[in-house]
Amino acid sequence: DGVLYSPRNYDGEFQGPLLARRALAGSQNVPAVALASQLGVPSISRILRRAGVTTFDKTADHYGLGLTLGNAEVRLDELVAGYAAFARGGELVQSTMIRKHRPQRGQDSTTRLVSDRTAFWITDILSDHDARAWVFGRGSSLDFTFPVAVKTGTSQAYHDNWTVGYTSAVTVGVWVGNFDRAPLRNSSGVTGAAPIFRAVLLAALHSVAARLPEEADPPIVARPASLVRTAVCSLSG
């Protein structure tokens, strides 16, 4: 009690009011913590556990609002499985290391993690080059000629970093760090894990398809029929 938590963005700058699209695509910490304070840490903890995270062995109060920024340890395979749920339109299938035992969609092992509308919007934002460019620039390892939803993360003091992303066919996660927790040298998610992610994703796509996706291919997650395009004021909403 009595500890003041003051979150900062990765670059140490406060950006002021942001659209949710720019905040998420640009990996801004302050909006994420502000939203977490409204939702409540117990709610965030519950959905992460529903997503298959098994490493949370403490109470929500222990993790605090920093849970939304990743202050709790997770397993890479469980993190990747959680992201894969978005690629499936919100359906979570438990991962397995043995291909012939892999559950199929529609079986009892399938669980709906989020709605198809949520899965569509998260995917649409994370695959938006324009929304990401204001922070990461153009021409990085995150830019593809076909739709790829991708998110990077960098821990405090550069201890490690990761990149996770997906297409409609494959989901890939890459962690970069030292097993003794020695800090990396100015290696962030976009400079450390992202180049490896790009190479692995392209190799994985080659292994499951005769050709790579094209820009004109259908989106990763189909747009729900209930969504309607309309003009909205970017300042007032």
mmCIF file of C-alpha atoms in Angstrom:
data_model
loop_
_atom_site.group_PDB
_atom_site.id
_atom_site.type_symbol
_atom_site.label_atom_id
_atom_site.label_comp_id
_atom_site.label_asym_id
_atom_site.label_seq_id
_atom_site.Cartn_x
_atom_site.Cartn_y
_atom_site.Cartn_z
ATOM 1 C CA ASP A 1 0.000 0.000 0.000
ATOM 2 C CA GLY A 2 1.041 3.606 -0.551
ATOM 3 C CA VAL A 3 3.238 2.837 -3.584
ATOM 4 C CA LEU A 4 2.717 5.280 -6.449
ATOM 5 C CA TYR A 5 2.770 3.642 -9.879
ATOM 6 C CA SER A 6 3.513 6.035 -12.729
ATOM 7 C CA PRO A 7 3.713 4.170 -16.062
ATOM 8 C CA ARG A 8 5.801 5.528 -18.908
ATOM 9 C CA ASN A 9 5.849 4.833 -22.598
ATOM 10 C CA TYR A 10 8.872 3.079 -24.114
ATOM 11 C CA ASP A 11 10.361 6.370 -25.362
ATOM 12 C CA GLY A 12 9.617 8.185 -22.098
ATOM 13 C CA GLU A 13 7.288 10.634 -23.876
ATOM 14 C CA PHE A 14 3.619 11.216 -23.068
ATOM 15 C CA GLN A 15 1.646 11.304 -26.321
ATOM 16 C CA GLY A 16 -1.615 12.757 -25.019
ATOM 17 C CA PRO A 17 -4.997 11.458 -26.272
ATOM 18 C CA LEU A 18 -4.608 8.611 -28.781
ATOM 19 C CA LEU A 19 -6.954 6.528 -30.855
ATOM 20 C CA ALA A 20 -7.040 2.924 -29.662
ATOM 21 C CA ARG A 21 -5.625 1.878 -33.044
ATOM 22 C CA ARG A 22 -2.535 4.044 -32.743
ATOM 23 C CA ALA A 23 -2.052 3.202 -29.061
ATOM 24 C CA LEU A 24 -2.083 -0.575 -29.608
ATOM 25 C CA ALA A 25 -0.195 -0.607 -32.907
ATOM 26 C CA GLY A 26 2.391 1.768 -31.440
ATOM 27 C CA SER A 27 2.843 -0.254 -28.207
ATOM 28 C CA GLN A 28 2.048 2.661 -25.926
ATOM 29 C CA ASN A 29 2.168 1.753 -22.229
ATOM 30 C CA VAL A 30 0.182 4.608 -20.675
ATOM 31 C CA PRO A 31 -3.106 3.899 -22.549
ATOM 32 C CA ALA A 32 -2.777 0.185 -21.736
ATOM 33 C CA VAL A 33 -2.399 0.883 -18.014
ATOM 34 C CA ALA A 34 -5.251 3.410 -18.079
ATOM 35 C CA LEU A 35 -7.550 0.814 -19.659
ATOM 36 C CA ALA A 36 -6.384 -1.836 -17.182
ATOM 37 C CA SER A 37 -7.320 0.454 -14.297
ATOM 38 C CA GLN A 38 -10.864 0.651 -15.677
ATOM 39 C CA LEU A 39 -11.230 -3.076 -16.337
ATOM 40 C CA GLY A 40 -9.553 -4.168 -13.105
ATOM 41 C CA VAL A 41 -6.550 -6.440 -12.720
ATOM 42 C CA PRO A 42 -8.655 -9.481 -11.631
ATOM 43 C CA SER A 43 -10.559 -9.337 -14.950
ATOM 44 C CA ILE A 44 -7.331 -9.206 -16.950
ATOM 45 C CA SER A 45 -5.887 -12.056 -14.919
ATOM 46 C CA ARG A 46 -8.983 -14.175 -15.552
ATOM 47 C CA ILE A 47 -8.918 -13.767 -19.323
ATOM 48 C CA LEU A 48 -5.196 -14.565 -19.429
ATOM 49 C CA ARG A 49 -5.805 -17.738 -17.460
ATOM 50 C CA ARG A 50 -8.682 -18.606 -19.798
ATOM 51 C CA ALA A 51 -6.247 -18.119 -22.668
ATOM 52 C CA GLY A 52 -4.131 -20.918 -21.234
ATOM 53 C CA VAL A 53 -1.505 -19.074 -19.188
ATOM 54 C CA THR A 54 -0.496 -21.414 -16.341
ATOM 55 C CA THR A 55 2.374 -19.471 -14.756
ATOM 56 C CA PHE A 56 0.344 -17.015 -12.661
ATOM 57 C CA ASP A 57 0.833 -18.333 -9.139
ATOM 58 C CA LYS A 58 0.119 -15.109 -7.242
ATOM 59 C CA THR A 59 -2.913 -12.910 -6.676
ATOM 60 C CA ALA A 60 -3.993 -10.064 -8.918
ATOM 61 C CA ASP A 61 -2.983 -7.589 -6.191
ATOM 62 C CA HIS A 62 0.578 -8.892 -6.343
ATOM 63 C CA TYR A 63 0.921 -8.135 -10.059
ATOM 64 C CA GLY A 64 -0.985 -4.867 -10.046
ATOM 65 C CA LEU A 65 -1.637 -2.761 -13.146
ATOM 66 C CA GLY A 66 1.763 -3.746 -14.536
ATOM 67 C CA LEU A 67 0.199 -7.090 -15.467
ATOM 68 C CA THR A 68 -1.059 -5.534 -18.692
ATOM 69 C CA LEU A 69 2.539 -4.611 -19.604
ATOM 70 C CA GLY A 70 3.938 -8.061 -18.908
ATOM 71 C CA ASN A 71 5.332 -7.971 -15.354
ATOM 72 C CA ALA A 72 4.262 -11.614 -14.873
ATOM 73 C CA GLU A 73 6.302 -14.391 -16.452
ATOM 74 C CA VAL A 74 4.663 -16.459 -19.193
ATOM 75 C CA ARG A 75 5.693 -19.427 -21.303
ATOM 76 C CA LEU A 76 6.348 -18.702 -24.965
ATOM 77 C CA ASP A 77 4.238 -21.624 -26.180
ATOM 78 C CA GLU A 78 1.259 -20.458 -24.108
ATOM 79 C CA LEU A 79 1.672 -16.888 -25.314
ATOM 80 C CA VAL A 80 1.738 -18.045 -28.933
ATOM 81 C CA ALA A 81 -1.382 -20.173 -28.388
ATOM 82 C CA GLY A 82 -3.183 -17.113 -27.028
ATOM 83 C CA TYR A 83 -2.319 -15.057 -30.113
ATOM 84 C CA ALA A 84 -3.364 -17.935 -32.360
ATOM 85 C CA ALA A 85 -6.872 -17.615 -30.925
ATOM 86 C CA PHE A 86 -7.201 -14.225 -32.631
ATOM 87 C CA ALA A 87 -6.232 -15.809 -35.969
ATOM 88 C CA ARG A 88 -9.041 -18.345 -35.438
ATOM 89 C CA GLY A 89 -11.640 -15.640 -34.971
ATOM 90 C CA GLY A 90 -11.518 -15.846 -31.179
ATOM 91 C CA GLU A 91 -11.425 -19.626 -30.715
ATOM 92 C CA LEU A 92 -8.694 -21.042 -28.475
ATOM 93 C CA VAL A 93 -7.334 -24.524 -29.133
ATOM 94 C CA GLN A 94 -4.883 -26.023 -26.666
ATOM 95 C CA SER A 95 -1.440 -26.376 -28.185
ATOM 96 C CA THR A 96 0.377 -29.689 -28.405
ATOM 97 C CA MET A 97 3.900 -30.706 -29.325
ATOM 98 C CA ILE A 98 2.784 -33.764 -31.316
ATOM 99 C CA ARG A 99 1.150 -32.971 -34.625
ATOM 100 C CA LYS A 100 -0.938 -36.140 -34.976
ATOM 101 C CA HIS A 101 -2.593 -35.388 -31.627
ATOM 102 C CA ARG A 102 -3.408 -31.783 -32.490
ATOM 103 C CA PRO A 103 -7.038 -30.873 -31.669
ATOM 104 C CA GLN A 104 -9.187 -29.697 -34.544
ATOM 105 C CA ARG A 105 -11.623 -26.815 -34.552
ATOM 106 C CA GLY A 106 -15.103 -27.862 -33.556
ATOM 107 C CA GLN A 107 -14.022 -30.500 -31.064
ATOM 108 C CA ASP A 108 -14.734 -30.269 -27.347
ATOM 109 C CA SER A 109 -11.219 -28.887 -26.771
ATOM 110 C CA THR A 110 -12.177 -25.647 -28.534
ATOM 111 C CA THR A 111 -12.987 -22.676 -26.306
ATOM 112 C CA ARG A 112 -14.151 -19.220 -27.351
ATOM 113 C CA LEU A 113 -11.732 -16.746 -25.826
ATOM 114 C CA VAL A 114 -13.113 -13.538 -27.366
ATOM 115 C CA SER A 115 -15.890 -12.666 -29.795
ATOM 116 C CA ASP A 116 -15.322 -12.775 -33.543
ATOM 117 C CA ARG A 117 -15.706 -8.988 -33.591
ATOM 118 C CA THR A 118 -12.932 -8.546 -31.008
ATOM 119 C CA ALA A 119 -10.678 -10.951 -32.898
ATOM 120 C CA PHE A 120 -11.290 -9.020 -36.110
ATOM 121 C CA TRP A 121 -10.489 -5.616 -34.625
ATOM 122 C CA ILE A 122 -7.360 -6.747 -32.780
ATOM 123 C CA THR A 123 -6.119 -8.412 -35.955
ATOM 124 C CA ASP A 124 -7.034 -5.434 -38.115
ATOM 125 C CA ILE A 125 -5.057 -3.090 -35.849
ATOM 126 C CA LEU A 126 -2.002 -5.327 -35.448
ATOM 127 C CA SER A 127 -1.769 -5.785 -39.230
ATOM 128 C CA ASP A 128 -2.109 -2.059 -39.990
ATOM 129 C CA HIS A 129 1.209 -0.713 -41.344
ATOM 130 C CA ASP A 130 0.023 2.885 -41.209
ATOM 131 C CA ALA A 131 -1.031 2.641 -37.552
ATOM 132 C CA ARG A 132 2.366 1.197 -36.591
ATOM 133 C CA ALA A 133 4.576 3.461 -38.705
ATOM 134 C CA TRP A 134 4.369 6.497 -36.411
ATOM 135 C CA VAL A 135 6.455 4.610 -33.838
ATOM 136 C CA PHE A 136 8.340 1.917 -35.755
ATOM 137 C CA GLY A 137 8.790 3.708 -39.080
ATOM 138 C CA ARG A 138 8.716 2.036 -42.473
ATOM 139 C CA GLY A 139 10.814 -0.770 -43.880
ATOM 140 C CA SER A 140 11.360 -2.708 -40.642
ATOM 141 C CA SER A 141 11.132 -6.475 -40.215
ATOM 142 C CA LEU A 142 7.475 -5.944 -39.261
ATOM 143 C CA ASP A 143 6.501 -4.822 -42.772
ATOM 144 C CA PHE A 144 5.248 -7.509 -45.146
ATOM 145 C CA THR A 145 3.667 -7.426 -48.589
ATOM 146 C CA PHE A 146 0.722 -9.456 -47.276
ATOM 147 C CA PRO A 147 -1.389 -9.220 -44.083
ATOM 148 C CA VAL A 148 0.521 -10.140 -40.905
ATOM 149 C CA ALA A 149 -0.733 -9.194 -37.443
ATOM 150 C CA VAL A 150 2.285 -8.655 -35.217
ATOM 151 C CA LYS A 151 3.162 -7.322 -31.744
ATOM 152 C CA THR A 152 6.554 -6.678 -30.171
ATOM 153 C CA GLY A 153 7.588 -6.316 -26.545
ATOM 154 C CA THR A 154 10.715 -5.128 -24.744
ATOM 155 C CA SER A 155 11.315 -5.592 -21.025
ATOM 156 C CA GLN A 156 12.639 -2.891 -18.743
ATOM 157 C CA ALA A 157 16.410 -2.347 -18.975
ATOM 158 C CA TYR A 158 16.530 -4.487 -22.132
ATOM 159 C CA HIS A 159 16.621 -7.794 -20.237
ATOM 160 C CA ASP A 160 14.818 -9.516 -23.109
ATOM 161 C CA ASN A 161 12.378 -8.929 -25.946
ATOM 162 C CA TRP A 162 9.912 -10.815 -28.099
ATOM 163 C CA THR A 163 7.813 -10.676 -31.239
ATOM 164 C CA VAL A 164 4.601 -12.634 -31.794
ATOM 165 C CA GLY A 165 2.438 -12.548 -34.886
ATOM 166 C CA TYR A 166 0.198 -14.521 -37.183
ATOM 167 C CA THR A 167 -1.410 -14.965 -40.565
ATOM 168 C CA SER A 168 -4.497 -17.038 -41.272
ATOM 169 C CA ALA A 169 -2.232 -20.090 -41.663
ATOM 170 C CA VAL A 170 0.530 -19.858 -39.045
ATOM 171 C CA THR A 171 1.333 -18.187 -35.716
ATOM 172 C CA VAL A 172 4.961 -17.538 -34.731
ATOM 173 C CA GLY A 173 6.549 -16.363 -31.482
ATOM 174 C CA VAL A 174 10.206 -15.459 -30.904
ATOM 175 C CA TRP A 175 11.915 -14.677 -27.590
ATOM 176 C CA VAL A 176 15.404 -13.129 -27.434
ATOM 177 C CA GLY A 177 17.362 -12.911 -24.205
ATOM 178 C CA ASN A 178 20.037 -14.436 -21.973
ATOM 179 C CA PHE A 179 19.159 -17.361 -19.735
ATOM 180 C CA ASP A 180 21.125 -15.762 -16.893
ATOM 181 C CA ARG A 181 18.950 -12.597 -17.244
ATOM 182 C CA ALA A 182 21.955 -10.492 -18.246
ATOM 183 C CA PRO A 183 20.660 -7.378 -20.061
ATOM 184 C CA LEU A 184 20.934 -7.174 -23.823
ATOM 185 C CA ARG A 185 22.677 -4.230 -25.429
ATOM 186 C CA ASN A 186 20.003 -1.858 -26.711
ATOM 187 C CA SER A 187 18.071 -4.719 -28.305
ATOM 188 C CA SER A 188 14.339 -4.107 -28.582
ATOM 189 C CA GLY A 189 11.541 -6.254 -29.928
ATOM 190 C CA VAL A 190 11.749 -4.622 -33.349
ATOM 191 C CA THR A 191 15.550 -4.949 -33.656
ATOM 192 C CA GLY A 192 16.144 -8.192 -31.723
ATOM 193 C CA ALA A 193 13.279 -10.648 -32.078
ATOM 194 C CA ALA A 194 11.548 -9.160 -35.132
ATOM 195 C CA PRO A 195 14.175 -10.115 -37.768
ATOM 196 C CA ILE A 196 14.131 -13.717 -36.495
ATOM 197 C CA PHE A 197 10.333 -13.643 -36.438
ATOM 198 C CA ARG A 198 10.268 -12.538 -40.066
ATOM 199 C CA ALA A 199 12.563 -15.352 -41.202
ATOM 200 C CA VAL A 200 10.670 -18.025 -39.223
ATOM 201 C CA LEU A 201 7.261 -16.794 -40.415
ATOM 202 C CA LEU A 202 8.291 -16.876 -44.083
ATOM 203 C CA ALA A 203 9.795 -20.353 -43.652
ATOM 204 C CA ALA A 204 6.646 -21.577 -41.886
ATOM 205 C CA LEU A 205 4.407 -20.232 -44.645
ATOM 206 C CA HIS A 206 6.533 -21.987 -47.267
ATOM 207 C CA SER A 207 6.071 -25.244 -45.386
ATOM 208 C CA VAL A 208 2.267 -25.060 -45.308
ATOM 209 C CA ALA A 209 1.471 -23.462 -48.666
ATOM 210 C CA ALA A 210 2.655 -23.588 -52.240
ATOM 211 C CA ARG A 211 2.828 -19.780 -52.359
ATOM 212 C CA LEU A 212 2.979 -16.838 -49.995
ATOM 213 C CA PRO A 213 -0.166 -14.804 -49.402
ATOM 214 C CA GLU A 214 -0.702 -11.716 -51.498
ATOM 215 C CA GLU A 215 -1.854 -8.230 -50.574
ATOM 216 C CA ALA A 216 -5.154 -8.875 -52.348
ATOM 217 C CA ASP A 217 -5.849 -12.088 -50.432
ATOM 218 C CA PRO A 218 -8.734 -12.143 -47.925
ATOM 219 C CA PRO A 219 -8.001 -10.605 -44.503
ATOM 220 C CA ILE A 220 -6.591 -12.797 -41.739
ATOM 221 C CA VAL A 221 -9.917 -12.723 -39.907
ATOM 222 C CA ALA A 222 -13.126 -12.200 -41.843
ATOM 223 C CA ARG A 223 -15.035 -8.991 -41.140
ATOM 224 C CA PRO A 224 -18.188 -9.834 -39.144
ATOM 225 C CA ALA A 225 -21.354 -9.096 -41.089
ATOM 226 C CA SER A 226 -22.622 -6.905 -38.230
ATOM 227 C CA LEU A 227 -19.916 -4.288 -38.741
ATOM 228 C CA VAL A 228 -20.785 -1.201 -40.775
ATOM 229 C CA ARG A 229 -18.293 1.392 -42.045
ATOM 230 C CA THR A 230 -19.154 4.969 -41.061
ATOM 231 C CA ALA A 231 -17.480 8.305 -40.403
ATOM 232 C CA VAL A 232 -16.450 9.004 -36.791
ATOM 233 C CA CYS A 233 -14.852 12.164 -35.387
ATOM 234 C CA SER A 234 -11.269 11.255 -34.408
ATOM 235 C CA LEU A 235 -11.296 13.759 -31.526
ATOM 236 C CA SER A 236 -14.674 13.268 -29.879
ATOM 237 C CA GLY A 237 -15.542 9.733 -31.018
#
